Amino acid sequence: MTTTTGVPTLVRGRLGSALPFLVGGVLVVVMAVLPLLNISIPGILPGPTYTPGTLALLSLCLVFAALALSYNLLLGTSGMLSFGHALYFGAGAYGLGVALRFLEVPLWPGILIALLGGLVIALVTGSVAMRVNGIPFAMVTLAFAQAGSVLVRRNQQVTGGEEGLRLPVEHVPEWLVGVVNTRNLYWFTLVVLVVVYLVVLWVDRSRLGHLAQATRENELRVQVLGLHPYRAKLAVFIVAAGCASLSGIAYMLLQSGTQPSAVGADLTITVLVMVVLGGVGFRWGAIVGGVLYTILDQRLTVLARAEWIQDLPGVLRVPLSEPLFLLGVLFILVVLFLPGGIAGTVDAAIRRRRGERARAELTRMDDAADSRTEVSA
């Protein structure tokens, strides 16, 4: 009995644990070859997948998916609600531009300098912000983000002020510059997303991630056990900020520049909506939320300018011509009817199905045992 029922169960368990990695690997391969294919999705993509416009949109989706992943590491793993996460995204974008412009270094040393700058800023701000918890923590991170936004807007000589900072393309390899190289930029952003995902996965499955999750559930109990929740939360905070800075670097290269909005609190709220939409605590949910929100944001803007929208009565034309209104309605509907987000809803459905299968298996085994007992009697 142990042999006949245990081996299949063990095999199914191994396949179940390996299935997410297999699916993820297949998706990465599909995304990698997408620029070489001629796939059109009317209403969602602006053209075939090999065209620069579609590749630019998909690249932007990948950038914000990576940013959402980094924020999910904060909120989902550690339970830290931050309103200043965009500060580190902007630190990566502006850090790369400043390093290339004023230090006149090549691209790869510039990327390293921008990453180190984002990590140092995260270490300083995180050390201060995590002296408090909950809403006070969120307010302190918001204050840091606002301070960063003011510094960016007021330093015209360094950051370009309100006009933003242009990417010094003379220090960037030619294969990453211009519309003609959008395919290479797409592959670069895909690599960034994969790197961020692997870092987040490593943290979630490491001792650090387990300690951060325990701190999220009951910080006092962790302290009683003689552990150090402050250090764990600070380490996760810094790693998440580093991933956000890497996303900002990809954004700078993709857009050939950046604006002060990349540092503001509005971007953090947008990323929070992405994570909630996809499902807090689910890595693949953060990716789906980032991609879905970015596509909706870009395509609804195009839809708002459509002629048939302008011909509608005012009571319909006004809300339909405001993408933020439609996104807000979508967010409300998700919170009301899918409180766990897209990934949370799918996960709950899978768990229910597994529970039903397990109950059916137990019932079958009980019936088989009863029949053998009757035969023996």
mmCIF file with all atom_site columns, N, CA, C and O in Angstrom, residues 214-256:
data_model
loop_
_atom_site.group_PDB
_atom_site.id
_atom_site.type_symbol
_atom_site.label_atom_id
_atom_site.label_alt_id
_atom_site.label_comp_id
_atom_site.label_asym_id
_atom_site.label_entity_id
_atom_site.label_seq_id
_atom_site.pdbx_PDB_ins_code
_atom_site.Cartn_x
_atom_site.Cartn_y
_atom_site.Cartn_z
_atom_site.occupancy
_atom_site.B_iso_or_equiv
_atom_site.pdbx_formal_charge
_atom_site.auth_seq_id
_atom_site.auth_comp_id
_atom_site.auth_asym_id
_atom_site.auth_atom_id
_atom_site.pdbx_PDB_model_num
ATOM 1   N N  . ALA A 1 214 ? 8.476  36.094 9.211   1.00 0.00 ? 214 ALA A N  1
ATOM 2   C CA . ALA A 1 214 ? 8.112  35.902 10.612  1.00 0.00 ? 214 ALA A CA 1
ATOM 3   C C  . ALA A 1 214 ? 7.927  37.245 11.315  1.00 0.00 ? 214 ALA A C  1
ATOM 4   O O  . ALA A 1 214 ? 7.020  37.410 12.141  1.00 0.00 ? 214 ALA A O  1
ATOM 5   N N  . THR A 1 215 ? 8.764  38.208 10.970  1.00 0.00 ? 215 THR A N  1
ATOM 6   C CA . THR A 1 215 ? 8.643  39.548 11.550  1.00 0.00 ? 215 THR A CA 1
ATOM 7   C C  . THR A 1 215 ? 7.346  40.203 11.110  1.00 0.00 ? 215 THR A C  1
ATOM 8   O O  . THR A 1 215 ? 6.691  40.904 11.899  1.00 0.00 ? 215 THR A O  1
ATOM 9   N N  . ARG A 1 216 ? 6.955  39.982 9.878   1.00 0.00 ? 216 ARG A N  1
ATOM 10  C CA . ARG A 1 216 ? 5.687  40.518 9.384   1.00 0.00 ? 216 ARG A CA 1
ATOM 11  C C  . ARG A 1 216 ? 4.509  39.975 10.184  1.00 0.00 ? 216 ARG A C  1
ATOM 12  O O  . ARG A 1 216 ? 3.568  40.706 10.502  1.00 0.00 ? 216 ARG A O  1
ATOM 13  N N  . GLU A 1 217 ? 4.575  38.700 10.554  1.00 0.00 ? 217 GLU A N  1
ATOM 14  C CA . GLU A 1 217 ? 3.476  38.073 11.285  1.00 0.00 ? 217 GLU A CA 1
ATOM 15  C C  . GLU A 1 217 ? 3.466  38.464 12.764  1.00 0.00 ? 217 GLU A C  1
ATOM 16  O O  . GLU A 1 217 ? 2.416  38.775 13.316  1.00 0.00 ? 217 GLU A O  1
ATOM 17  N N  . ASN A 1 218 ? 4.634  38.459 13.402  1.00 0.00 ? 218 ASN A N  1
ATOM 18  C CA . ASN A 1 218 ? 4.700  38.775 14.833  1.00 0.00 ? 218 ASN A CA 1
ATOM 19  C C  . ASN A 1 218 ? 6.121  39.195 15.183  1.00 0.00 ? 218 ASN A C  1
ATOM 20  O O  . ASN A 1 218 ? 6.977  38.359 15.477  1.00 0.00 ? 218 ASN A O  1
ATOM 21  N N  . GLU A 1 219 ? 6.368  40.489 15.172  1.00 0.00 ? 219 GLU A N  1
ATOM 22  C CA . GLU A 1 219 ? 7.716  40.993 15.420  1.00 0.00 ? 219 GLU A CA 1
ATOM 23  C C  . GLU A 1 219 ? 8.150  40.766 16.857  1.00 0.00 ? 219 GLU A C  1
ATOM 24  O O  . GLU A 1 219 ? 9.320  40.482 17.134  1.00 0.00 ? 219 GLU A O  1
ATOM 25  N N  . LEU A 1 220 ? 7.211  40.874 17.782  1.00 0.00 ? 220 LEU A N  1
ATOM 26  C CA . LEU A 1 220 ? 7.554  40.683 19.199  1.00 0.00 ? 220 LEU A CA 1
ATOM 27  C C  . LEU A 1 220 ? 8.032  39.266 19.463  1.00 0.00 ? 220 LEU A C  1
ATOM 28  O O  . LEU A 1 220 ? 9.005  39.054 20.213  1.00 0.00 ? 220 LEU A O  1
ATOM 29  N N  . ARG A 1 221 ? 7.385  38.291 18.859  1.00 0.00 ? 221 ARG A N  1
ATOM 30  C CA . ARG A 1 221 ? 7.799  36.899 19.053  1.00 0.00 ? 221 ARG A CA 1
ATOM 31  C C  . ARG A 1 221 ? 9.208  36.674 18.509  1.00 0.00 ? 221 ARG A C  1
ATOM 32  O O  . ARG A 1 221 ? 9.998  35.945 19.111  1.00 0.00 ? 221 ARG A O  1
ATOM 33  N N  . VAL A 1 222 ? 9.529  37.303 17.371  1.00 0.00 ? 222 VAL A N  1
ATOM 34  C CA . VAL A 1 222 ? 10.871 37.176 16.807  1.00 0.00 ? 222 VAL A CA 1
ATOM 35  C C  . VAL A 1 222 ? 11.899 37.764 17.765  1.00 0.00 ? 222 VAL A C  1
ATOM 36  O O  . VAL A 1 222 ? 12.981 37.196 17.962  1.00 0.00 ? 222 VAL A O  1
ATOM 37  N N  . GLN A 1 223 ? 11.583 38.883 18.383  1.00 0.00 ? 223 GLN A N  1
ATOM 38  C CA . GLN A 1 223 ? 12.502 39.487 19.356  1.00 0.00 ? 223 GLN A CA 1
ATOM 39  C C  . GLN A 1 223 ? 12.682 38.602 20.568  1.00 0.00 ? 223 GLN A C  1
ATOM 40  O O  . GLN A 1 223 ? 13.797 38.457 21.095  1.00 0.00 ? 223 GLN A O  1
ATOM 41  N N  . VAL A 1 224 ? 11.602 37.980 21.024  1.00 0.00 ? 224 VAL A N  1
ATOM 42  C CA . VAL A 1 224 ? 11.679 37.093 22.190  1.00 0.00 ? 224 VAL A CA 1
ATOM 43  C C  . VAL A 1 224 ? 12.577 35.895 21.904  1.00 0.00 ? 224 VAL A C  1
ATOM 44  O O  . VAL A 1 224 ? 13.282 35.397 22.795  1.00 0.00 ? 224 VAL A O  1
ATOM 45  N N  . LEU A 1 225 ? 12.592 35.447 20.673  1.00 0.00 ? 225 LEU A N  1
ATOM 46  C CA . LEU A 1 225 ? 13.437 34.314 20.290  1.00 0.00 ? 225 LEU A CA 1
ATOM 47  C C  . LEU A 1 225 ? 14.909 34.685 20.173  1.00 0.00 ? 225 LEU A C  1
ATOM 48  O O  . LEU A 1 225 ? 15.751 33.840 19.887  1.00 0.00 ? 225 LEU A O  1
ATOM 49  N N  . GLY A 1 226 ? 15.239 35.956 20.405  1.00 0.00 ? 226 GLY A N  1
ATOM 50  C CA . GLY A 1 226 ? 16.629 36.391 20.369  1.00 0.00 ? 226 GLY A CA 1
ATOM 51  C C  . GLY A 1 226 ? 17.135 36.746 18.987  1.00 0.00 ? 226 GLY A C  1
ATOM 52  O O  . GLY A 1 226 ? 18.338 36.909 18.795  1.00 0.00 ? 226 GLY A O  1
ATOM 53  N N  . LEU A 1 227 ? 16.227 36.884 18.028  1.00 0.00 ? 227 LEU A N  1
ATOM 54  C CA . LEU A 1 227 ? 16.615 37.249 16.668  1.00 0.00 ? 227 LEU A CA 1
ATOM 55  C C  . LEU A 1 227 ? 16.556 38.772 16.500  1.00 0.00 ? 227 LEU A C  1
ATOM 56  O O  . LEU A 1 227 ? 16.169 39.492 17.414  1.00 0.00 ? 227 LEU A O  1
ATOM 57  N N  . HIS A 1 228 ? 16.930 39.254 15.323  1.00 0.00 ? 228 HIS A N  1
ATOM 58  C CA . HIS A 1 228 ? 17.040 40.692 15.096  1.00 0.00 ? 228 HIS A CA 1
ATOM 59  C C  . HIS A 1 228 ? 16.141 41.093 13.922  1.00 0.00 ? 228 HIS A C  1
ATOM 60  O O  . HIS A 1 228 ? 16.597 41.154 12.770  1.00 0.00 ? 228 HIS A O  1
ATOM 61  N N  . PRO A 1 229 ? 14.877 41.394 14.192  1.00 0.00 ? 229 PRO A N  1
ATOM 62  C CA . PRO A 1 229 ? 13.962 41.753 13.101  1.00 0.00 ? 229 PRO A CA 1
ATOM 63  C C  . PRO A 1 229 ? 14.348 43.047 12.392  1.00 0.00 ? 229 PRO A C  1
ATOM 64  O O  . PRO A 1 229 ? 14.135 43.183 11.195  1.00 0.00 ? 229 PRO A O  1
ATOM 65  N N  . TYR A 1 230 ? 14.941 43.989 13.118  1.00 0.00 ? 230 TYR A N  1
ATOM 66  C CA . TYR A 1 230 ? 15.318 45.263 12.497  1.00 0.00 ? 230 TYR A CA 1
ATOM 67  C C  . TYR A 1 230 ? 16.347 45.041 11.395  1.00 0.00 ? 230 TYR A C  1
ATOM 68  O O  . TYR A 1 230 ? 16.240 45.595 10.297  1.00 0.00 ? 230 TYR A O  1
ATOM 69  N N  . ARG A 1 231 ? 17.341 44.197 11.663  1.00 0.00 ? 231 ARG A N  1
ATOM 70  C CA . ARG A 1 231 ? 18.374 43.928 10.665  1.00 0.00 ? 231 ARG A CA 1
ATOM 71  C C  . ARG A 1 231 ? 17.788 43.226 9.448   1.00 0.00 ? 231 ARG A C  1
ATOM 72  O O  . ARG A 1 231 ? 18.141 43.528 8.306   1.00 0.00 ? 231 ARG A O  1
ATOM 73  N N  . ALA A 1 232 ? 16.893 42.272 9.701   1.00 0.00 ? 232 ALA A N  1
ATOM 74  C CA . ALA A 1 232 ? 16.286 41.542 8.591   1.00 0.00 ? 232 ALA A CA 1
ATOM 75  C C  . ALA A 1 232 ? 15.461 42.477 7.713   1.00 0.00 ? 232 ALA A C  1
ATOM 76  O O  . ALA A 1 232 ? 15.562 42.449 6.476   1.00 0.00 ? 232 ALA A O  1
ATOM 77  N N  . LYS A 1 233 ? 14.641 43.328 8.333   1.00 0.00 ? 233 LYS A N  1
ATOM 78  C CA . LYS A 1 233 ? 13.812 44.254 7.567   1.00 0.00 ? 233 LYS A CA 1
ATOM 79  C C  . LYS A 1 233 ? 14.676 45.256 6.806   1.00 0.00 ? 233 LYS A C  1
ATOM 80  O O  . LYS A 1 233 ? 14.378 45.591 5.660   1.00 0.00 ? 233 LYS A O  1
ATOM 81  N N  . LEU A 1 234 ? 15.752 45.716 7.434   1.00 0.00 ? 234 LEU A N  1
ATOM 82  C CA . LEU A 1 234 ? 16.631 46.669 6.758   1.00 0.00 ? 234 LEU A CA 1
ATOM 83  C C  . LEU A 1 234 ? 17.315 46.021 5.561   1.00 0.00 ? 234 LEU A C  1
ATOM 84  O O  . LEU A 1 234 ? 17.452 46.638 4.491   1.00 0.00 ? 234 LEU A O  1
ATOM 85  N N  . ALA A 1 235 ? 17.749 44.761 5.725   1.00 0.00 ? 235 ALA A N  1
ATOM 86  C CA . ALA A 1 235 ? 18.393 44.058 4.609   1.00 0.00 ? 235 ALA A CA 1
ATOM 87  C C  . ALA A 1 235 ? 17.426 43.874 3.442   1.00 0.00 ? 235 ALA A C  1
ATOM 88  O O  . ALA A 1 235 ? 17.791 44.102 2.278   1.00 0.00 ? 235 ALA A O  1
ATOM 89  N N  . VAL A 1 236 ? 16.182 43.486 3.738   1.00 0.00 ? 236 VAL A N  1
ATOM 90  C CA . VAL A 1 236 ? 15.181 43.325 2.677   1.00 0.00 ? 236 VAL A CA 1
ATOM 91  C C  . VAL A 1 236 ? 14.881 44.669 2.030   1.00 0.00 ? 236 VAL A C  1
ATOM 92  O O  . VAL A 1 236 ? 14.732 44.768 0.803   1.00 0.00 ? 236 VAL A O  1
ATOM 93  N N  . PHE A 1 237 ? 14.820 45.717 2.844   1.00 0.00 ? 237 PHE A N  1
ATOM 94  C CA . PHE A 1 237 ? 14.571 47.066 2.330   1.00 0.00 ? 237 PHE A CA 1
ATOM 95  C C  . PHE A 1 237 ? 15.659 47.472 1.336   1.00 0.00 ? 237 PHE A C  1
ATOM 96  O O  . PHE A 1 237 ? 15.370 48.003 0.262   1.00 0.00 ? 237 PHE A O  1
ATOM 97  N N  . ILE A 1 238 ? 16.903 47.202 1.675   1.00 0.00 ? 238 ILE A N  1
ATOM 98  C CA . ILE A 1 238 ? 18.023 47.579 0.807   1.00 0.00 ? 238 ILE A CA 1
ATOM 99  C C  . ILE A 1 238 ? 18.016 46.755 -0.475  1.00 0.00 ? 238 ILE A C  1
ATOM 100 O O  . ILE A 1 238 ? 18.255 47.288 -1.573  1.00 0.00 ? 238 ILE A O  1
ATOM 101 N N  . VAL A 1 239 ? 17.739 45.459 -0.374  1.00 0.00 ? 239 VAL A N  1
ATOM 102 C CA . VAL A 1 239 ? 17.689 44.610 -1.568  1.00 0.00 ? 239 VAL A CA 1
ATOM 103 C C  . VAL A 1 239 ? 16.565 45.078 -2.495  1.00 0.00 ? 239 VAL A C  1
ATOM 104 O O  . VAL A 1 239 ? 16.746 45.172 -3.720  1.00 0.00 ? 239 VAL A O  1
ATOM 105 N N  . ALA A 1 240 ? 15.402 45.366 -1.926  1.00 0.00 ? 240 ALA A N  1
ATOM 106 C CA . ALA A 1 240 ? 14.278 45.847 -2.735  1.00 0.00 ? 240 ALA A CA 1
ATOM 107 C C  . ALA A 1 240 ? 14.625 47.172 -3.405  1.00 0.00 ? 240 ALA A C  1
ATOM 108 O O  . ALA A 1 240 ? 14.288 47.401 -4.571  1.00 0.00 ? 240 ALA A O  1
ATOM 109 N N  . ALA A 1 241 ? 15.316 48.044 -2.682  1.00 0.00 ? 241 ALA A N  1
ATOM 110 C CA . ALA A 1 241 ? 15.729 49.330 -3.263  1.00 0.00 ? 241 ALA A CA 1
ATOM 111 C C  . ALA A 1 241 ? 16.738 49.117 -4.391  1.00 0.00 ? 241 ALA A C  1
ATOM 112 O O  . ALA A 1 241 ? 16.696 49.813 -5.419  1.00 0.00 ? 241 ALA A O  1
ATOM 113 N N  . GLY A 1 242 ? 17.658 48.157 -4.227  1.00 0.00 ? 242 GLY A N  1
ATOM 114 C CA . GLY A 1 242 ? 18.612 47.848 -5.285  1.00 0.00 ? 242 GLY A CA 1
ATOM 115 C C  . GLY A 1 242 ? 17.918 47.353 -6.544  1.00 0.00 ? 242 GLY A C  1
ATOM 116 O O  . GLY A 1 242 ? 18.282 47.747 -7.665  1.00 0.00 ? 242 GLY A O  1
ATOM 117 N N  . CYS A 1 243 ? 16.893 46.504 -6.382  1.00 0.00 ? 243 CYS A N  1
ATOM 118 C CA . CYS A 1 243 ? 16.132 46.023 -7.536  1.00 0.00 ? 243 CYS A CA 1
ATOM 119 C C  . CYS A 1 243 ? 15.375 47.168 -8.207  1.00 0.00 ? 243 CYS A C  1
ATOM 120 O O  . CYS A 1 243 ? 15.286 47.235 -9.444  1.00 0.00 ? 243 CYS A O  1
ATOM 121 N N  . ALA A 1 244 ? 14.839 48.088 -7.388  1.00 0.00 ? 244 ALA A N  1
ATOM 122 C CA . ALA A 1 244 ? 14.154 49.251 -7.950  1.00 0.00 ? 244 ALA A CA 1
ATOM 123 C C  . ALA A 1 244 ? 15.140 50.140 -8.713  1.00 0.00 ? 244 ALA A C  1
ATOM 124 O O  . ALA A 1 244 ? 14.805 50.690 -9.777  1.00 0.00 ? 244 ALA A O  1
ATOM 125 N N  . SER A 1 245 ? 16.352 50.302 -8.189  1.00 0.00 ? 245 SER A N  1
ATOM 126 C CA . SER A 1 245 ? 17.364 51.107 -8.888  1.00 0.00 ? 245 SER A CA 1
ATOM 127 C C  . SER A 1 245 ? 17.735 50.480 -10.223 1.00 0.00 ? 245 SER A C  1
ATOM 128 O O  . SER A 1 245 ? 17.927 51.192 -11.220 1.00 0.00 ? 245 SER A O  1
ATOM 129 N N  . LEU A 1 246 ? 17.842 49.146 -10.255 1.00 0.00 ? 246 LEU A N  1
ATOM 130 C CA . LEU A 1 246 ? 18.138 48.470 -11.518 1.00 0.00 ? 246 LEU A CA 1
ATOM 131 C C  . LEU A 1 246 ? 17.006 48.690 -12.521 1.00 0.00 ? 246 LEU A C  1
ATOM 132 O O  . LEU A 1 246 ? 17.259 48.884 -13.722 1.00 0.00 ? 246 LEU A O  1
ATOM 133 N N  . SER A 1 247 ? 15.770 48.677 -12.042 1.00 0.00 ? 247 SER A N  1
ATOM 134 C CA . SER A 1 247 ? 14.635 48.976 -12.922 1.00 0.00 ? 247 SER A CA 1
ATOM 135 C C  . SER A 1 247 ? 14.715 50.403 -13.442 1.00 0.00 ? 247 SER A C  1
ATOM 136 O O  . SER A 1 247 ? 14.404 50.670 -14.607 1.00 0.00 ? 247 SER A O  1
ATOM 137 N N  . GLY A 1 248 ? 15.130 51.342 -12.570 1.00 0.00 ? 248 GLY A N  1
ATOM 138 C CA . GLY A 1 248 ? 15.286 52.728 -13.002 1.00 0.00 ? 248 GLY A CA 1
ATOM 139 C C  . GLY A 1 248 ? 16.363 52.887 -14.056 1.00 0.00 ? 248 GLY A C  1
ATOM 140 O O  . GLY A 1 248 ? 16.228 53.700 -14.988 1.00 0.00 ? 248 GLY A O  1
ATOM 141 N N  . ILE A 1 249 ? 17.434 52.134 -13.939 1.00 0.00 ? 249 ILE A N  1
ATOM 142 C CA . ILE A 1 249 ? 18.500 52.160 -14.948 1.00 0.00 ? 249 ILE A CA 1
ATOM 143 C C  . ILE A 1 249 ? 17.957 51.695 -16.301 1.00 0.00 ? 249 ILE A C  1
ATOM 144 O O  . ILE A 1 249 ? 18.229 52.312 -17.344 1.00 0.00 ? 249 ILE A O  1
ATOM 145 N N  . ALA A 1 250 ? 17.183 50.606 -16.289 1.00 0.00 ? 250 ALA A N  1
ATOM 146 C CA . ALA A 1 250 ? 16.581 50.121 -17.532 1.00 0.00 ? 250 ALA A CA 1
ATOM 147 C C  . ALA A 1 250 ? 15.618 51.154 -18.116 1.00 0.00 ? 250 ALA A C  1
ATOM 148 O O  . ALA A 1 250 ? 15.562 51.349 -19.341 1.00 0.00 ? 250 ALA A O  1
ATOM 149 N N  . TYR A 1 251 ? 14.887 51.843 -17.255 1.00 0.00 ? 251 TYR A N  1
ATOM 150 C CA . TYR A 1 251 ? 13.963 52.880 -17.707 1.00 0.00 ? 251 TYR A CA 1
ATOM 151 C C  . TYR A 1 251 ? 14.718 54.031 -18.368 1.00 0.00 ? 251 TYR A C  1
ATOM 152 O O  . TYR A 1 251 ? 14.294 54.548 -19.405 1.00 0.00 ? 251 TYR A O  1
ATOM 153 N N  . MET A 1 252 ? 15.837 54.425 -17.777 1.00 0.00 ? 252 MET A N  1
ATOM 154 C CA . MET A 1 252 ? 16.644 55.517 -18.326 1.00 0.00 ? 252 MET A CA 1
ATOM 155 C C  . MET A 1 252 ? 17.144 55.174 -19.728 1.00 0.00 ? 252 MET A C  1
ATOM 156 O O  . MET A 1 252 ? 17.102 56.007 -20.643 1.00 0.00 ? 252 MET A O  1
ATOM 157 N N  . LEU A 1 253 ? 17.609 53.958 -19.904 1.00 0.00 ? 253 LEU A N  1
ATOM 158 C CA . LEU A 1 253 ? 18.101 53.540 -21.216 1.00 0.00 ? 253 LEU A CA 1
ATOM 159 C C  . LEU A 1 253 ? 16.964 53.426 -22.228 1.00 0.00 ? 253 LEU A C  1
ATOM 160 O O  . LEU A 1 253 ? 17.111 53.805 -23.391 1.00 0.00 ? 253 LEU A O  1
ATOM 161 N N  . LEU A 1 254 ? 15.829 52.919 -21.766 1.00 0.00 ? 254 LEU A N  1
ATOM 162 C CA . LEU A 1 254 ? 14.704 52.709 -22.669 1.00 0.00 ? 254 LEU A CA 1
ATOM 163 C C  . LEU A 1 254 ? 14.113 54.029 -23.146 1.00 0.00 ? 254 LEU A C  1
ATOM 164 O O  . LEU A 1 254 ? 13.813 54.201 -24.334 1.00 0.00 ? 254 LEU A O  1
ATOM 165 N N  . GLN A 1 255 ? 13.966 54.977 -22.247 1.00 0.00 ? 255 GLN A N  1
ATOM 166 C CA . GLN A 1 255 ? 13.342 56.253 -22.570 1.00 0.00 ? 255 GLN A CA 1
ATOM 167 C C  . GLN A 1 255 ? 14.346 57.304 -23.036 1.00 0.00 ? 255 GLN A C  1
ATOM 168 O O  . GLN A 1 255 ? 13.942 58.419 -23.408 1.00 0.00 ? 255 GLN A O  1
ATOM 169 N N  . SER A 1 256 ? 15.639 56.981 -22.969 1.00 0.00 ? 256 SER A N  1
ATOM 170 C CA . SER A 1 256 ? 16.714 57.938 -23.321 1.00 0.00 ? 256 SER A CA 1
ATOM 171 C C  . SER A 1 256 ? 16.632 59.200 -22.475 1.00 0.00 ? 256 SER A C  1
ATOM 172 O O  . SER A 1 256 ? 16.962 60.298 -22.921 1.00 0.00 ? 256 SER A O  1
#
